[in-house]
mmCIF file of C-alpha atoms in Angstrom:
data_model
loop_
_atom_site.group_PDB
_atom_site.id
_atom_site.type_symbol
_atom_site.label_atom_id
_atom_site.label_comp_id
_atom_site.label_asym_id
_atom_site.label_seq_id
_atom_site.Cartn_x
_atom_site.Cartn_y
_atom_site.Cartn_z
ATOM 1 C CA UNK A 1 -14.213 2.889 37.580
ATOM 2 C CA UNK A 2 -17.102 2.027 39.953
ATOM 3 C CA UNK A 3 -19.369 1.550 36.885
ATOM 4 C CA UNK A 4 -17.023 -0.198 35.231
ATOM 5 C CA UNK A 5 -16.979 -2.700 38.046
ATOM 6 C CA UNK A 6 -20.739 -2.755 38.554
ATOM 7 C CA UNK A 7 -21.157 -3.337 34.801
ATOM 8 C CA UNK A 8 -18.134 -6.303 34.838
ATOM 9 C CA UNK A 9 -19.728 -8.346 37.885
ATOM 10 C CA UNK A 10 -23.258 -8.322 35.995
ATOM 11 C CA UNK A 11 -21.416 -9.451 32.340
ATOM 12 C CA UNK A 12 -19.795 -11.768 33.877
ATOM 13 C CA UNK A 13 -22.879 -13.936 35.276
ATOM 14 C CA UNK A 14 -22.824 -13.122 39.196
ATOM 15 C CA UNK A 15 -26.011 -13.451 39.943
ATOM 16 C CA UNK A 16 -28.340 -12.962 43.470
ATOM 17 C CA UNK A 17 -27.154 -15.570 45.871
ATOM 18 C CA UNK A 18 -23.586 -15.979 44.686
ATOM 19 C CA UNK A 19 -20.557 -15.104 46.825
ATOM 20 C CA UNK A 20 -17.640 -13.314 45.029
ATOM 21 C CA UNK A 21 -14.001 -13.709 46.635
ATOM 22 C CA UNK A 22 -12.395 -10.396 47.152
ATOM 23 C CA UNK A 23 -9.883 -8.429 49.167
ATOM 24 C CA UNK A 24 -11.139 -6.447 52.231
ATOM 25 C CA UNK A 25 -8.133 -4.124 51.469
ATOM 26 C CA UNK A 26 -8.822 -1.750 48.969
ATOM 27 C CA UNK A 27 -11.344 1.167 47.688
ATOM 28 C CA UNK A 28 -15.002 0.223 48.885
ATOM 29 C CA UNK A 29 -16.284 0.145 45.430
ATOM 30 C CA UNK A 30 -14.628 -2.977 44.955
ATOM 31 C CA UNK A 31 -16.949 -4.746 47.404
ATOM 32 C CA UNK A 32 -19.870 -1.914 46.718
ATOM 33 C CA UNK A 33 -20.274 -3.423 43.310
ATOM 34 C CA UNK A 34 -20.607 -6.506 44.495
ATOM 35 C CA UNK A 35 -23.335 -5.861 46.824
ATOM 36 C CA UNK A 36 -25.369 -4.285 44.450
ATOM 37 C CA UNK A 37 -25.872 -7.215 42.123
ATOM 38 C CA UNK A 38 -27.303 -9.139 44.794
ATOM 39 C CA UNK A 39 -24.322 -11.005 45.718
ATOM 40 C CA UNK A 40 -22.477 -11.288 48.926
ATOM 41 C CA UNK A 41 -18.812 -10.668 49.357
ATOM 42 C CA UNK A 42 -16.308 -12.615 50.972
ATOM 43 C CA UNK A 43 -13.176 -11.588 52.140
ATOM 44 C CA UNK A 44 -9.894 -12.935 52.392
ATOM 45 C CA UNK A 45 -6.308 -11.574 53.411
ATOM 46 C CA UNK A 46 -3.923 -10.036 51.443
ATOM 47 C CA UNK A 47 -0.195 -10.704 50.924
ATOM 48 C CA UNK A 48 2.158 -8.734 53.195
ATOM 49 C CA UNK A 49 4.672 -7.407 51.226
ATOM 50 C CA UNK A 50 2.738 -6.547 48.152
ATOM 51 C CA UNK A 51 -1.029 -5.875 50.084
ATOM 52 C CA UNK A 52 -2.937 -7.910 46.842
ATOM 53 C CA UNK A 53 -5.055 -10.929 47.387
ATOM 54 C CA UNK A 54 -3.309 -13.822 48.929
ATOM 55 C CA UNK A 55 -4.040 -16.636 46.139
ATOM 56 C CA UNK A 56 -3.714 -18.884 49.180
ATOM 57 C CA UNK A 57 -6.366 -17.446 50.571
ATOM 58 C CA UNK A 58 -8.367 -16.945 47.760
ATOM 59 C CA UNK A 59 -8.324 -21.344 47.170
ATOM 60 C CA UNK A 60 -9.430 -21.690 50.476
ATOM 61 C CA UNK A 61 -12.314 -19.732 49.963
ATOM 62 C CA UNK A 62 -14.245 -21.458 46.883
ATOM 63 C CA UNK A 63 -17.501 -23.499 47.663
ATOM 64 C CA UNK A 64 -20.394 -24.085 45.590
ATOM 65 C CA UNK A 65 -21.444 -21.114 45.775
ATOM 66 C CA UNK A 66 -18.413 -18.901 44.461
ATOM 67 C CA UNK A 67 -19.416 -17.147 41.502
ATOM 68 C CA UNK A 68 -16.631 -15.242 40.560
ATOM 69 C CA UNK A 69 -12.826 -13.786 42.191
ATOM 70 C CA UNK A 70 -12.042 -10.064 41.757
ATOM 71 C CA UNK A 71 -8.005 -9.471 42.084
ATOM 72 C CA UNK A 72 -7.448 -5.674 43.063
ATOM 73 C CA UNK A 73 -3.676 -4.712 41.470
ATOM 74 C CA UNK A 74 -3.890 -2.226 44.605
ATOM 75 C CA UNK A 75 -1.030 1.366 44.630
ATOM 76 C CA UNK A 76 -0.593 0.150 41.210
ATOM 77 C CA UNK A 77 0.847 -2.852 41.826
ATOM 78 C CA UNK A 78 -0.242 -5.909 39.654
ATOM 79 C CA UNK A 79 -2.290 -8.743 42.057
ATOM 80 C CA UNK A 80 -0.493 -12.189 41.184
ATOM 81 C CA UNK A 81 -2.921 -13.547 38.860
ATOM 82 C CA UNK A 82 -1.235 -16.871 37.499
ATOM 83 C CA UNK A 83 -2.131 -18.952 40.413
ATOM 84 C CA UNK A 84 -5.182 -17.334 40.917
ATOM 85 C CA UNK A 85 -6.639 -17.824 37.276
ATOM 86 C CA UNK A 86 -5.287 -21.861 37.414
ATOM 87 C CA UNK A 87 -7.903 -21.693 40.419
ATOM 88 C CA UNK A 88 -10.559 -19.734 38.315
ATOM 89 C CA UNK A 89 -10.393 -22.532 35.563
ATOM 90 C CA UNK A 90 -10.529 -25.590 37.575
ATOM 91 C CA UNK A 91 -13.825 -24.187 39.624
ATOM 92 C CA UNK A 92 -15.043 -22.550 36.312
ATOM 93 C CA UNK A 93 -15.177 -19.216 37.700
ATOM 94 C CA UNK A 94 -14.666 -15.682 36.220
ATOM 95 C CA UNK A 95 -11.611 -13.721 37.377
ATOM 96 C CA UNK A 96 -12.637 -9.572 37.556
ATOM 97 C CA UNK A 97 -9.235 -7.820 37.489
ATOM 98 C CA UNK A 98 -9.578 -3.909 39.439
ATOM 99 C CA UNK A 99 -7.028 -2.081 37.337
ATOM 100 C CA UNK A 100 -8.261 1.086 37.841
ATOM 101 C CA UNK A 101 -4.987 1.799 39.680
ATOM 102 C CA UNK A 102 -2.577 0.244 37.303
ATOM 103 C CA UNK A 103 -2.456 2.018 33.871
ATOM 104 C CA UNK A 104 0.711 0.813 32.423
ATOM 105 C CA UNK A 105 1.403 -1.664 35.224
ATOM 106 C CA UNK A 106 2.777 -5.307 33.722
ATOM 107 C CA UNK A 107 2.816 -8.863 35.336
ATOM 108 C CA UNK A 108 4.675 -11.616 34.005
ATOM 109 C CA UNK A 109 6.114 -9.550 31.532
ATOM 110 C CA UNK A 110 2.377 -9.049 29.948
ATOM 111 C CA UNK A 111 -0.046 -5.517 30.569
ATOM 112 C CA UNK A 112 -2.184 -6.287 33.785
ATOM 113 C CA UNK A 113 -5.408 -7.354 32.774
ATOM 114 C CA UNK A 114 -4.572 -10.455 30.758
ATOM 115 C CA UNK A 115 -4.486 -13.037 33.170
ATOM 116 C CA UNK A 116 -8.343 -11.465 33.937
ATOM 117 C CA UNK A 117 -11.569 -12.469 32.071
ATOM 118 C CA UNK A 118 -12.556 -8.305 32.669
ATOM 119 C CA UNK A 119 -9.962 -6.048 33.725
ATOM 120 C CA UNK A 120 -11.552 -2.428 35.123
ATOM 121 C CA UNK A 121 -10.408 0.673 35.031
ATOM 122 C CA UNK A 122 -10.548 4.261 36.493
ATOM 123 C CA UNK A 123 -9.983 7.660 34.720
ATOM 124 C CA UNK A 124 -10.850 9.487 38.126
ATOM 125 C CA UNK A 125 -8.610 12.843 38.556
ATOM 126 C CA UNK A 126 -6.031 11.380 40.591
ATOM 127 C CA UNK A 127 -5.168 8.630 38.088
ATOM 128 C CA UNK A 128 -2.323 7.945 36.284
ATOM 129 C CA UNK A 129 -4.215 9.186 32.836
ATOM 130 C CA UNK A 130 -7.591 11.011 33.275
ATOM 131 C CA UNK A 131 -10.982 11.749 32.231
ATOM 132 C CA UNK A 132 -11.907 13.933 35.108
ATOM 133 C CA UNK A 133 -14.361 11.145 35.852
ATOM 134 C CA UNK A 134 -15.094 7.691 34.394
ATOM 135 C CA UNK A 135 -13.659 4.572 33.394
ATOM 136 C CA UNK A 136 -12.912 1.690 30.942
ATOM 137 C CA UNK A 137 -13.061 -2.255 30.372
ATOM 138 C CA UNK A 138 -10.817 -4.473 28.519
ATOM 139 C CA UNK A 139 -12.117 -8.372 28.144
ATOM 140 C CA UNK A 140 -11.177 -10.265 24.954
ATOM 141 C CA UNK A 141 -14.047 -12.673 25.363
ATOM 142 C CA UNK A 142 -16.592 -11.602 22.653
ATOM 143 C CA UNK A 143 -19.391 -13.189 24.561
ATOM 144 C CA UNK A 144 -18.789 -10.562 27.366
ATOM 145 C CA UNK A 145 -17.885 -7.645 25.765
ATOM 146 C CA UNK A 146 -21.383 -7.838 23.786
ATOM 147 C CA UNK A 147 -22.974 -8.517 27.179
ATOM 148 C CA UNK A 148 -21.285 -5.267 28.429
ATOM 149 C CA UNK A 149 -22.267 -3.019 25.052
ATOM 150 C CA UNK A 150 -25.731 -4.053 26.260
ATOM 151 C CA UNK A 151 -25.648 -3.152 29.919
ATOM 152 C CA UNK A 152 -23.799 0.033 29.020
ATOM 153 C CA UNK A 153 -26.915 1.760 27.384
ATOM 154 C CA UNK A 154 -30.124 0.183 29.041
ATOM 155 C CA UNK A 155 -30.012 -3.268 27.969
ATOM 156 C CA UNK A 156 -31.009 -2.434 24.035
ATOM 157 C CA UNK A 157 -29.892 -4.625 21.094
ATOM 158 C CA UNK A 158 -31.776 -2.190 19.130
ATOM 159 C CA UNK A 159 -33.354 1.213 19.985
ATOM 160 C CA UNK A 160 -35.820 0.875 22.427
ATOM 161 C CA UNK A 161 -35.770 -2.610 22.908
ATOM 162 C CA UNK A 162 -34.446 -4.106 26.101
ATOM 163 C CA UNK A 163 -33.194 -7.891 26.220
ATOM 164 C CA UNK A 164 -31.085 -7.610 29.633
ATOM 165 C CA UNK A 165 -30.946 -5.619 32.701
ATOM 166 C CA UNK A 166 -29.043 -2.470 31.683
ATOM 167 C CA UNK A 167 -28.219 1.150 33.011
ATOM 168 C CA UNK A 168 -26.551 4.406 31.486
ATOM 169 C CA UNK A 169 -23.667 4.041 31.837
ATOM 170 C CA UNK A 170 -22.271 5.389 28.087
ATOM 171 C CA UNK A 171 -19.051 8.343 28.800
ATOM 172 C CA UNK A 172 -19.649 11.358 27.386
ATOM 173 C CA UNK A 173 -17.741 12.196 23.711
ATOM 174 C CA UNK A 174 -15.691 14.481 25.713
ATOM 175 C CA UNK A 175 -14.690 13.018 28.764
ATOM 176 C CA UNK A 176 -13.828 10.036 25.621
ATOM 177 C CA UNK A 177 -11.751 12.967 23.227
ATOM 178 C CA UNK A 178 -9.854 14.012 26.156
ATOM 179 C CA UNK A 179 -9.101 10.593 27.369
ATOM 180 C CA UNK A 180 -7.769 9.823 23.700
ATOM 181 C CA UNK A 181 -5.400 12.884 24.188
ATOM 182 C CA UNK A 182 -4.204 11.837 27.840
ATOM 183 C CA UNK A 183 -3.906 8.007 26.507
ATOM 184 C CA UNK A 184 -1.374 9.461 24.107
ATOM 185 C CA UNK A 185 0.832 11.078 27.233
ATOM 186 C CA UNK A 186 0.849 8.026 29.193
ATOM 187 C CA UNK A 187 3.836 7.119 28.763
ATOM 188 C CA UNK A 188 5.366 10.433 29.540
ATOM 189 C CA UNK A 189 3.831 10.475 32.499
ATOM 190 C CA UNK A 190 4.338 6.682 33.672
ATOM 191 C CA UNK A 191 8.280 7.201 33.431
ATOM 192 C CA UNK A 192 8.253 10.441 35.206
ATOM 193 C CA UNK A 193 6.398 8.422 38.122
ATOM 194 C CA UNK A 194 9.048 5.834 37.784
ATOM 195 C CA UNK A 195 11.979 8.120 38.346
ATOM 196 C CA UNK A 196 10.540 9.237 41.118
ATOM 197 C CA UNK A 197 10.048 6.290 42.665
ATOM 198 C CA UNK A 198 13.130 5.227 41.622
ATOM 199 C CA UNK A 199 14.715 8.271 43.170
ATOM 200 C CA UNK A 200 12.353 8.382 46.650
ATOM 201 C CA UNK A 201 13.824 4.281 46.965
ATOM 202 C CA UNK A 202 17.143 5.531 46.852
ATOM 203 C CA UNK A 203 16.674 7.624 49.932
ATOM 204 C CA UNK A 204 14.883 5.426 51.824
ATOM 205 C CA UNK A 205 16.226 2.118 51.251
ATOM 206 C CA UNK A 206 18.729 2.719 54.295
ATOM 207 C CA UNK A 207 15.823 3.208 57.209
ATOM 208 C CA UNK A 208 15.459 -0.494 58.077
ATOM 209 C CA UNK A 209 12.319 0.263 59.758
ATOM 210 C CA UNK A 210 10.433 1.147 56.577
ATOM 211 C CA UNK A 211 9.002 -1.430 54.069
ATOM 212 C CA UNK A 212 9.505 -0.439 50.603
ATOM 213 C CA UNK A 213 7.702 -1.142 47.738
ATOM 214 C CA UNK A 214 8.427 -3.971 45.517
ATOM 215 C CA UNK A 215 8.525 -4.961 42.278
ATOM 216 C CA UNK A 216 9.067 -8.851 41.871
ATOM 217 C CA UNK A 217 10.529 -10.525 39.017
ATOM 218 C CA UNK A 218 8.719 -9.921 35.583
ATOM 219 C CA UNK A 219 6.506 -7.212 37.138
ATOM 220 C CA UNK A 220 6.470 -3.347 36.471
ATOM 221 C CA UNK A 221 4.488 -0.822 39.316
ATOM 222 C CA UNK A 222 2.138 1.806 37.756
ATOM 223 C CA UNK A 223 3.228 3.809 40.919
ATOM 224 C CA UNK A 224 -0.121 5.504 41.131
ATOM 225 C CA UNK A 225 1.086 5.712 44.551
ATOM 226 C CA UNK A 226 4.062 4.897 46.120
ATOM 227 C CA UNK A 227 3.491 3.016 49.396
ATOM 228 C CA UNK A 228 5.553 3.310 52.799
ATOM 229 C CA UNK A 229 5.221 0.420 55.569
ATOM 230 C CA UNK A 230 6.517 1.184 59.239
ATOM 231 C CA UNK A 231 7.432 -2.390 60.594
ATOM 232 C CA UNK A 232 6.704 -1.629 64.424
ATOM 233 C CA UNK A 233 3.862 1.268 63.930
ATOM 234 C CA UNK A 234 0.506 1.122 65.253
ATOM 235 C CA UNK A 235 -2.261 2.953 64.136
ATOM 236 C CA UNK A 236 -1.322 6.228 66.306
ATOM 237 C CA UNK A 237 2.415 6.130 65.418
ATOM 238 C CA UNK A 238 1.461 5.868 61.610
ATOM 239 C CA UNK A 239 -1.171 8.825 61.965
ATOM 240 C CA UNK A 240 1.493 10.639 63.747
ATOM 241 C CA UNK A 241 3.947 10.521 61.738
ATOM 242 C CA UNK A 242 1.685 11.175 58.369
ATOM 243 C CA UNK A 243 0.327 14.511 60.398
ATOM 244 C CA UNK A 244 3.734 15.897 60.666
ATOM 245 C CA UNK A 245 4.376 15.436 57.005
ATOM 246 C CA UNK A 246 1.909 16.861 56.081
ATOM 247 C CA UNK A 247 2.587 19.873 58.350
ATOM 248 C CA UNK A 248 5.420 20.068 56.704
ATOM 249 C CA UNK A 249 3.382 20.686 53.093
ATOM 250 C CA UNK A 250 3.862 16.655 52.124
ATOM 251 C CA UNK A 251 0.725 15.182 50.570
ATOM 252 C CA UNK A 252 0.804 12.078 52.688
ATOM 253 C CA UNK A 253 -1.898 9.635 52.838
ATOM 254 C CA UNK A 254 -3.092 6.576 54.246
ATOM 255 C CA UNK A 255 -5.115 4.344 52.117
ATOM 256 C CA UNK A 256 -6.770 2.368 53.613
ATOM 257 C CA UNK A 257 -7.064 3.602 56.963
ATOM 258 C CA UNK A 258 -10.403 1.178 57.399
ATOM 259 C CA UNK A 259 -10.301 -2.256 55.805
ATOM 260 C CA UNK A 260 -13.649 -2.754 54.419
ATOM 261 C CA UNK A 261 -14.548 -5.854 56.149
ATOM 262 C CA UNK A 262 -14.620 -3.570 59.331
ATOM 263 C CA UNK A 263 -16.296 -0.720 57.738
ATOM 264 C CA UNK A 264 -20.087 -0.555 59.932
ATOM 265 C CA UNK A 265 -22.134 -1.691 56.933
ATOM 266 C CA UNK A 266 -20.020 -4.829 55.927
ATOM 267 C CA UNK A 267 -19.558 -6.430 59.115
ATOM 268 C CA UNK A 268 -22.752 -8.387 58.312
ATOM 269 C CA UNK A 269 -20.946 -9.892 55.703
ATOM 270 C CA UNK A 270 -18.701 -12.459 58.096
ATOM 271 C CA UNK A 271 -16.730 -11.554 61.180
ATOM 272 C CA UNK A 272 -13.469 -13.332 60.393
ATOM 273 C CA UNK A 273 -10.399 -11.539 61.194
ATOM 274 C CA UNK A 274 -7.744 -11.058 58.324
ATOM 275 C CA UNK A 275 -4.549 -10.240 59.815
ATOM 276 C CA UNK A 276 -2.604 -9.114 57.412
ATOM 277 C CA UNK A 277 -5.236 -6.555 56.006
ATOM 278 C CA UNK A 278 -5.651 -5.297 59.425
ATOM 279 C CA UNK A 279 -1.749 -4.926 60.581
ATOM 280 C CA UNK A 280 -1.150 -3.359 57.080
ATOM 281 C CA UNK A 281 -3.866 -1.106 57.220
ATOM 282 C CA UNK A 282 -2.064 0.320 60.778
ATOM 283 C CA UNK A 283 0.978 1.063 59.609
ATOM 284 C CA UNK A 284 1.296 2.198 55.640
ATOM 285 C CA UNK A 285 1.007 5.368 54.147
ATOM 286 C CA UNK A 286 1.656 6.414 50.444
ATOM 287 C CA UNK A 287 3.720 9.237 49.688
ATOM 288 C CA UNK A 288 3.478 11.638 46.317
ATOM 289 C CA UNK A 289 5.611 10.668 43.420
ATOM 290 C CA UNK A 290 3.092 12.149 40.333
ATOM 291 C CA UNK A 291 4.621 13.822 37.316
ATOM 292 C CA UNK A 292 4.338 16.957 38.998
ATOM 293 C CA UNK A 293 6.877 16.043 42.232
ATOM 294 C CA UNK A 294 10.149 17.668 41.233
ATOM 295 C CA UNK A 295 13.321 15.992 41.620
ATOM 296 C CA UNK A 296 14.253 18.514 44.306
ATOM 297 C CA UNK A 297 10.280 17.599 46.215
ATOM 298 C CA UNK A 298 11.653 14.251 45.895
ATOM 299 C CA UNK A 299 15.134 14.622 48.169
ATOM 300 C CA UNK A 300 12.762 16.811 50.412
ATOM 301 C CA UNK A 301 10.493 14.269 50.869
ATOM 302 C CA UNK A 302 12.964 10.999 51.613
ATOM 303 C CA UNK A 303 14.789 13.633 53.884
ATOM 304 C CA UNK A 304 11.825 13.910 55.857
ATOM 305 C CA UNK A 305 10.754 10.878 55.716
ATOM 306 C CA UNK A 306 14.009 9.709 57.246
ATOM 307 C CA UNK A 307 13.783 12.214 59.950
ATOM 308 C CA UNK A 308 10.654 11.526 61.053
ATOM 309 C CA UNK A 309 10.307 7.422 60.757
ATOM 310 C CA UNK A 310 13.901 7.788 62.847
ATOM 311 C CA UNK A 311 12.707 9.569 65.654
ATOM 312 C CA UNK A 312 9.192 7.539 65.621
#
């Protein structure tokens, strides 16, 4: 997924100089990428119900020297992208979609990704489908996708000839064959998630003090993870309560405990506060609801989830 990104900022024209909109709230590849084509990242606040990149936000960002906007679909959750690609066109400016938590995710009734220029993708471990490691891109501009053959393996239109700035980054034929194979259980495993998300909902939608995760009209979740909000936590209370969970053998997590715009080598990037991304980041936590969560994991976990966000 991380190549996949590095490879999509460079196909896409960002050059040295350029500043590429971008949430602070999310894996640090996002912005890592970024950085290593030369460009500097600028981050803006997220929604607070759905934690994606506020397009309100992202207008207010553009200047001259904007280069491109990369919307994260973050948990799984597709980023709203109409609004966000009407303000792509009318600065002529690429969109970079991070998918590489949404395999099988849809937004306005489409697969996530075509609203993007580039959409990227992750076949890490803990992915919906995997590869063990590596990742994919889906464009349907022809001028791009050649541009990304060409980074992919060195730069070479022909063997041993460079004509661009390239790298290795071709997958291996059997990290591909076994990605064909997992491709093909996808499904299978994307309405397994669902029930359990569905199920995990029904047992928490009566603790008021817990924000849910939603799924607004025309959208469907990936529920690579499924994504807990307590309203009046602070940091402590949320770490508290994600400890005893998992003393009790849960597999909660918080991600992202550190937005990255706060993370010690970013701060040189701009020292504006974002809000939202820093409230949210004190008080979610994800809980398990992979294929291999049994229905009966499932009541275990909502009953201790109620439990515990009840007693604070």
């Amino acid at each position: 997924g991380t190549a996949a990104l590095h490879m999509a900022v460079a196909a896409v024209g960002v050059k040295q100089g350029d500043e590429v909109i971008l949430p602070s709230f999310t894996f640090v590849a996002t912005a890592e990428t970024v950085v290593l084509a030369g460009a500097k990242p600028v981050f803006v606040d997220i929604d607070p119900e759905t934690y994606n990149i506020s397009p309100e936000a992202v207008n207010r960002a553009v200047t001259k020297k904007t280069g491109a906007i990369v919307a994260v679909d973050l948990y799984g959750s597709p980023a709203d992208l109409k609004p966000i690609r009407e303000i792509a066109d009318k600065h002529g400016l690429k969109v970079i979609e991070d998918a590489a938590q949404a395999h099988g995710a849809v937004y306005d009734n489409r697969p996530v990704g075509a609203y993007a220029d580039v959409a990227c993708w992750s076949f890490y471990a803990s992915k919906n489908m995997t590869t063990g490691e590596g990742g994919m891109i889906t464009t349907d501009d022809d001028e791009i996708a050649e541009k990304l053959r060409l980074i992919r393996s060195h730069g070479e239109k022909e063997k041993y000839k460079s004509i661009l700035l390239g790298h290795n980054y071709r997958m291996p034929e059997i990290e591909a064959a076994i990605g064909i194979v997992q491709l093909k259980k996808l499904p299978k495993f994307l309405e397994k998630r669902r029930k359990n998300a569905e199920r995990l909902t029904a047992k928490l939608r009566p603790l008021k003090n817990l924000q849910l995760p939603l799924e607004p009209k025309g959208c469907r979740n990936s529920w690579y993870l499924y994504t807990v909000r307590v309203k009046d936590a602070d940091r402590k209370k949320r770490d508290t309560i994600v400890e005893r969970l998992k003393k009790e053998g849960i597999g909660a997590e918080v991600y992202y405990p550190w937005p990255i715009h706060l993370m010690p080598y970013y701060r040189k990037f701009g020292k504006g506060r974002l809000p939202e991304t820093e409230k949210a980041s004190e008080q979610v936590f994800s809980l398990p609801v992979h294929p291999g969560v049994t229905v009966e994991q499932i009541d275990f976990i909502g009953e201790a989830v109620s439990r515990l966000v009840g007693r604070g």
